[in-house]
Short mmCIF file of C-alpha atoms in Angstrom, two decimals:
data_model
loop_
_atom_site.label_atom_id
_atom_site.label_comp_id
_atom_site.label_asym_id
_atom_site.label_seq_id
_atom_site.Cartn_x
_atom_site.Cartn_y
_atom_site.Cartn_z
CA MET X 22 -43.86 16.57 32.76
CA SER X 23 -45.29 14.07 34.82
CA ARG X 24 -48.79 15.06 33.12
CA LEU X 25 -47.59 14.78 29.59
CA SER X 26 -45.81 11.36 30.53
CA SER X 27 -49.48 10.19 31.71
CA ARG X 28 -51.56 11.41 28.96
CA ASN X 29 -49.43 9.91 26.50
CA PHE X 30 -48.54 6.61 28.02
CA PRO X 31 -50.64 3.70 29.19
CA PRO X 32 -49.75 2.01 32.42
CA TRP X 33 -47.22 -0.36 32.33
CA GLU X 34 -49.90 -2.99 33.45
CA VAL X 35 -52.62 -2.20 30.03
CA LEU X 36 -49.01 -2.33 27.89
CA SER X 37 -48.54 -5.90 29.51
CA LEU X 38 -51.57 -6.93 28.70
CA VAL X 39 -52.02 -5.89 25.20
CA ALA X 40 -48.77 -7.02 24.72
CA GLN X 41 -50.10 -10.65 25.14
CA HIS X 42 -52.24 -10.59 21.91
CA LEU X 43 -49.67 -8.81 19.52
CA ASP X 44 -48.43 -10.87 16.93
CA PRO X 45 -44.23 -11.24 16.37
CA LYS X 46 -43.89 -8.62 13.88
CA THR X 47 -46.35 -5.57 16.15
CA LEU X 48 -44.82 -6.62 19.22
CA ALA X 49 -40.88 -6.25 17.58
CA ILE X 50 -42.19 -2.94 16.17
CA ALA X 51 -43.65 -1.99 19.56
CA SER X 52 -40.24 -2.82 21.28
CA CYS X 53 -38.69 0.24 18.78
CA VAL X 54 -40.97 3.30 20.24
CA SER X 55 -38.80 3.66 23.75
CA LYS X 56 -35.68 2.24 25.63
CA SER X 57 -38.49 1.53 28.44
CA TRP X 58 -41.13 -0.17 25.76
CA TYR X 59 -38.41 -2.49 24.34
CA ILE X 60 -37.42 -3.72 28.01
CA SER X 61 -41.56 -4.29 28.42
CA MET X 62 -41.91 -5.48 24.90
CA SER X 63 -38.81 -8.14 25.32
CA SER X 64 -39.44 -10.11 28.03
CA ASP X 65 -39.38 -13.83 28.21
CA TYR X 66 -42.81 -14.24 29.39
CA LEU X 67 -44.06 -12.79 25.93
CA TRP X 68 -41.54 -13.73 24.46
CA GLN X 69 -41.13 -17.74 25.35
CA PRO X 70 -44.74 -18.99 24.25
CA ILE X 71 -44.38 -16.87 20.87
CA CYS X 72 -41.19 -19.32 20.52
CA SER X 73 -42.77 -22.13 21.51
CA SER X 74 -45.22 -22.01 19.45
CA HIS X 75 -43.65 -21.53 15.99
CA TYR X 76 -40.20 -22.63 16.76
CA PRO X 77 -40.06 -25.61 19.06
CA SER X 78 -37.82 -26.89 18.84
CA LEU X 79 -35.67 -23.93 19.68
CA SER X 80 -37.42 -23.27 22.46
CA ASN X 81 -36.69 -26.68 23.89
CA LEU X 82 -33.53 -26.57 23.44
CA LYS X 83 -32.77 -23.28 25.66
CA LEU X 84 -34.55 -25.59 28.62
CA THR X 85 -32.23 -28.55 28.00
CA ASP X 86 -29.55 -25.50 27.73
CA PRO X 87 -29.91 -22.78 29.75
CA SER X 88 -28.03 -20.09 28.66
CA ASP X 89 -28.32 -16.13 28.82
CA VAL X 90 -29.93 -15.72 24.93
CA SER X 91 -33.57 -14.27 25.46
CA TYR X 92 -36.67 -15.77 23.98
CA ARG X 93 -37.23 -12.75 21.80
CA SER X 94 -33.37 -13.66 20.40
CA LEU X 95 -34.29 -17.09 20.02
CA PHE X 96 -37.18 -16.44 17.78
CA SER X 97 -35.20 -13.91 15.59
CA VAL X 98 -33.06 -16.40 15.32
CA GLY X 99 -35.39 -18.93 13.71
CA TYR X 100 -37.39 -16.69 11.65
CA SER X 101 -33.77 -15.59 9.81
CA ALA X 102 -33.27 -19.84 9.36
CA THR X 103 -36.85 -19.66 8.03
CA LYS X 104 -36.42 -16.86 5.39
CA ARG X 105 -33.57 -17.97 4.07
CA ARG X 106 -34.80 -21.26 4.04
CA LEU X 107 -37.99 -20.70 2.09
CA LYS X 108 -35.89 -18.14 0.04
CA PRO X 109 -36.17 -18.85 -3.86
CA PRO X 110 -33.08 -19.09 -5.99
CA PRO X 111 -31.62 -16.78 -7.79
CA PRO X 112 -31.92 -16.79 -11.43
CA PRO X 113 -29.27 -18.83 -13.33
CA GLY X 114 -26.13 -16.98 -15.12
CA ILE X 115 -27.18 -18.44 -18.47
CA SER X 116 -29.89 -19.29 -20.54
CA ILE X 117 -31.02 -21.93 -22.89
CA ASP X 118 -29.23 -19.47 -26.00
CA ASN X 119 -26.10 -19.96 -24.34
CA LEU X 120 -26.06 -23.82 -25.27
CA ILE X 121 -25.38 -25.91 -27.68
CA PHE X 122 -26.08 -30.39 -27.25
CA ALA X 123 -23.72 -32.71 -28.53
CA VAL X 124 -25.01 -36.19 -28.64
CA GLU X 125 -22.80 -39.26 -30.56
CA LEU X 126 -23.45 -42.84 -30.75
CA ARG X 127 -20.68 -45.67 -31.98
CA THR X 128 -20.37 -48.96 -31.97
CA ILE X 129 -17.20 -50.36 -29.77
CA GLU X 130 -16.58 -53.36 -30.94
CA VAL X 131 -15.02 -51.85 -34.73
CA ASP X 132 -15.34 -48.48 -33.01
CA ALA X 133 -17.36 -46.66 -36.19
CA LEU X 134 -19.24 -43.76 -35.89
CA ILE X 135 -23.33 -44.50 -36.05
CA PHE X 136 -24.30 -40.72 -35.95
CA THR X 137 -23.18 -37.57 -34.16
CA LEU X 138 -25.01 -34.09 -33.97
CA ALA X 139 -24.37 -30.71 -32.41
CA LYS X 140 -27.85 -28.88 -32.02
CA PRO X 141 -28.02 -24.89 -30.20
CA ALA X 142 -30.58 -25.93 -27.23
CA ASN X 143 -32.40 -23.10 -28.39
CA GLU X 144 -33.71 -24.59 -31.41
CA LEU X 145 -34.45 -27.52 -29.69
CA HIS X 146 -38.02 -28.99 -29.17
CA CYS X 147 -39.61 -29.04 -25.69
CA ALA X 148 -40.58 -33.29 -25.14
CA ASP X 149 -42.97 -31.08 -21.83
CA THR X 150 -45.12 -27.92 -21.70
CA SER X 151 -44.25 -27.79 -18.48
CA GLY X 152 -40.95 -26.03 -18.58
CA VAL X 153 -39.37 -28.73 -17.36
CA PHE X 154 -35.67 -29.82 -18.75
CA TRP X 155 -35.80 -32.02 -21.36
CA PHE X 156 -35.61 -31.81 -25.20
CA ASP X 157 -36.21 -33.93 -28.62
CA ILE X 158 -33.56 -33.79 -30.67
CA ASP X 159 -34.85 -34.93 -34.37
CA ILE X 160 -31.76 -36.55 -36.40
CA ASN X 161 -31.97 -36.55 -40.20
CA VAL X 162 -30.35 -39.39 -41.43
CA ASN X 163 -32.23 -39.36 -45.25
CA CYS X 164 -28.88 -38.45 -47.45
CA PHE X 165 -26.68 -41.52 -45.89
CA ARG X 166 -27.79 -44.87 -46.53
CA SER X 167 -25.81 -46.61 -43.64
CA PHE X 168 -25.47 -43.48 -41.23
CA GLY X 169 -27.96 -43.84 -38.34
CA LEU X 170 -28.34 -47.46 -38.60
CA ILE X 171 -27.59 -49.72 -34.86
CA ASP X 172 -27.52 -53.37 -34.69
CA LEU X 173 -29.87 -54.02 -31.52
CA GLN X 174 -27.03 -56.91 -30.06
CA GLU X 175 -23.80 -54.88 -30.53
CA GLU X 176 -22.32 -53.08 -27.74
CA VAL X 177 -22.63 -48.64 -27.92
CA GLY X 178 -20.68 -45.73 -26.67
CA ILE X 179 -23.24 -42.81 -26.38
CA THR X 180 -21.83 -39.25 -25.01
CA TRP X 181 -23.44 -36.39 -24.66
CA ASN X 182 -21.91 -32.88 -24.00
CA VAL X 183 -23.18 -29.63 -23.26
CA LEU X 184 -21.11 -27.01 -24.80
CA LEU X 185 -21.50 -23.11 -23.96
CA ARG X 186 -21.45 -21.56 -27.03
CA GLY X 187 -17.81 -19.75 -28.65
CA TRP X 188 -16.61 -22.68 -26.64
CA GLY X 189 -16.33 -21.23 -23.29
CA GLY X 190 -16.93 -24.19 -21.36
CA VAL X 191 -18.10 -28.07 -21.85
CA PHE X 192 -19.33 -30.43 -19.57
CA THR X 193 -19.80 -34.22 -20.15
CA MET X 194 -23.38 -34.87 -19.30
CA MET X 195 -22.61 -38.69 -20.60
CA ASP X 196 -20.30 -40.94 -21.67
CA TYR X 197 -22.20 -44.53 -21.48
CA GLU X 198 -20.55 -48.25 -23.07
CA GLY X 199 -22.65 -51.61 -22.83
CA ARG X 200 -25.74 -52.86 -25.03
CA VAL X 201 -28.60 -50.96 -26.06
CA SER X 202 -31.72 -51.87 -24.09
CA PHE X 203 -34.29 -51.85 -26.35
CA SER X 204 -37.96 -52.36 -25.88
CA PRO X 205 -40.10 -53.35 -29.16
CA ALA X 206 -43.66 -51.48 -27.61
CA ALA X 207 -41.70 -48.17 -27.14
CA SER X 208 -39.91 -48.34 -30.01
CA GLU X 209 -37.14 -46.86 -27.94
CA SER X 210 -33.90 -47.27 -25.81
CA TRP X 211 -32.85 -45.56 -22.68
CA PHE X 212 -29.45 -44.80 -21.30
CA SER X 213 -29.00 -42.68 -17.61
CA GLU X 214 -26.24 -41.85 -15.87
CA GLU X 215 -25.93 -40.19 -12.15
CA LEU X 216 -24.17 -36.57 -12.56
CA PRO X 217 -21.49 -35.38 -10.37
CA SER X 218 -22.23 -32.90 -7.55
CA PRO X 219 -21.71 -29.07 -8.21
CA ARG X 220 -18.10 -27.52 -7.19
CA CYS X 221 -19.83 -26.00 -4.31
CA CYS X 222 -20.26 -28.89 -2.33
CA SER X 223 -18.14 -31.95 -1.13
CA SER X 224 -17.34 -34.38 -4.10
CA GLU X 225 -18.43 -37.41 -2.06
CA ALA X 226 -22.02 -35.96 -2.15
CA ALA X 227 -24.76 -36.66 -4.21
CA SER X 228 -25.77 -34.62 -6.79
CA GLY X 229 -29.64 -36.16 -6.89
CA ILE X 230 -29.51 -35.69 -10.79
CA VAL X 231 -29.56 -38.13 -13.20
CA ALA X 232 -29.34 -37.45 -17.25
CA ASP X 233 -30.94 -39.39 -19.23
CA LEU X 234 -31.00 -39.79 -22.44
CA ARG X 235 -33.39 -41.86 -24.93
CA LEU X 236 -33.44 -42.61 -28.21
CA GLY X 237 -35.96 -43.41 -30.84
CA PHE X 238 -36.08 -46.04 -33.80
CA SER X 239 -37.37 -46.74 -37.22
CA SER X 240 -37.91 -50.21 -38.75
CA SER X 241 -39.21 -51.43 -42.03
CA ASN X 242 -39.50 -55.18 -40.65
CA GLY X 243 -41.22 -55.01 -37.11
CA PHE X 244 -37.78 -54.44 -35.38
CA CYS X 245 -36.59 -58.47 -35.75
CA GLU X 246 -33.59 -59.25 -34.04
CA ASP X 247 -31.13 -59.26 -36.26
CA GLU X 248 -32.33 -56.40 -38.33
CA LYS X 249 -30.62 -53.08 -38.21
CA VAL X 250 -32.91 -50.29 -37.22
CA ARG X 251 -32.20 -46.55 -38.20
CA VAL X 252 -32.00 -43.61 -35.32
CA ALA X 253 -34.74 -41.53 -35.96
CA LYS X 254 -35.00 -39.31 -32.90
CA ALA X 255 -32.72 -38.70 -29.61
CA CYS X 256 -34.63 -36.98 -26.13
CA VAL X 257 -31.96 -35.57 -23.60
CA GLY X 258 -32.99 -34.48 -20.07
CA MET X 259 -32.02 -34.00 -16.36
CA LEU X 260 -34.23 -35.85 -13.93
CA SER X 261 -34.43 -35.11 -9.59
CA ILE X 262 -34.55 -39.14 -8.27
CA VAL X 263 -35.68 -37.96 -5.06
CA ASN X 264 -38.78 -37.77 -7.23
CA TRP X 265 -37.64 -38.97 -10.40
CA ARG X 266 -38.93 -36.16 -12.21
CA TYR X 267 -37.42 -33.67 -14.56
CA VAL X 268 -36.18 -30.61 -12.78
CA THR X 269 -36.90 -27.07 -14.44
CA VAL X 270 -35.02 -25.60 -17.44
CA ASP X 271 -33.99 -23.45 -14.65
CA ASP X 272 -32.46 -25.75 -12.02
CA GLY X 273 -30.63 -27.34 -14.92
CA LEU X 274 -28.93 -24.32 -15.84
CA ARG X 275 -28.05 -23.46 -12.06
CA TYR X 276 -26.61 -27.34 -11.90
CA LEU X 277 -24.95 -26.69 -15.32
CA GLN X 278 -23.02 -23.06 -14.80
CA HIS X 279 -21.27 -24.49 -12.10
CA PHE X 280 -18.98 -26.94 -14.66
CA LEU X 281 -19.79 -23.81 -17.55
CA LEU X 282 -18.78 -21.11 -15.77
CA PRO X 283 -15.21 -20.05 -14.13
CA ASN X 284 -15.99 -18.93 -10.54
CA SER X 285 -19.69 -20.36 -10.29
CA THR X 286 -20.19 -20.72 -6.55
CA MET X 287 -23.92 -20.39 -6.79
CA CYS X 288 -25.57 -24.20 -5.38
CA MET X 289 -28.85 -25.56 -6.64
#
């Protein structure tokens, strides 16, 4: 029996020398060969430099707070935490096909409707080809002489709701009241409001997401101050305040499902 063992297993000195040159994955696999190999391949002598190299903060924590936990276990904790952090989020539970965008613009002083519309999101033109949550909405008001006209000096109220088809849910993206901030050079006005945090997070935590709505105007007199202009187009989107870029369509849908789907607990 001793001969068989000597032929099949190398001396422990050789194992120790070889183990020092193994990567963490190979070292972990080798520790599964037998109980004796597990003891040899799990020693702090081997795993301390590996843990210090990959996860120095965990390795330093063991030095400041000595405990019975092994460096192999610390490496396993750090590796699992890294995988969870880098794991891509699951696909959203809703799609663009499920949504309807409803936008309404009205005057505040006399409470007169300027325009209202509701369009399926999948019928809208994506304003950016890179797959971000930003859509153009053309406003057809040719059949109403005064419909869609706005005085650039008056205060307005604008509401943007996202509806789940079949009235399965509704979420107010924006409910703004104030003066139109108009840029003659760009022929547009921009509105924005920070959105609430998802229900899975603290109510006091910022969502980091902003609802963005732009109105495009048309005029026959070069946008005079006392002129009423026609609303020709609306653009709606969701911006990240981290980098002030539009979020992807999937990230936008993951956010919306917290408010449109019952019992949704998935965070972005």
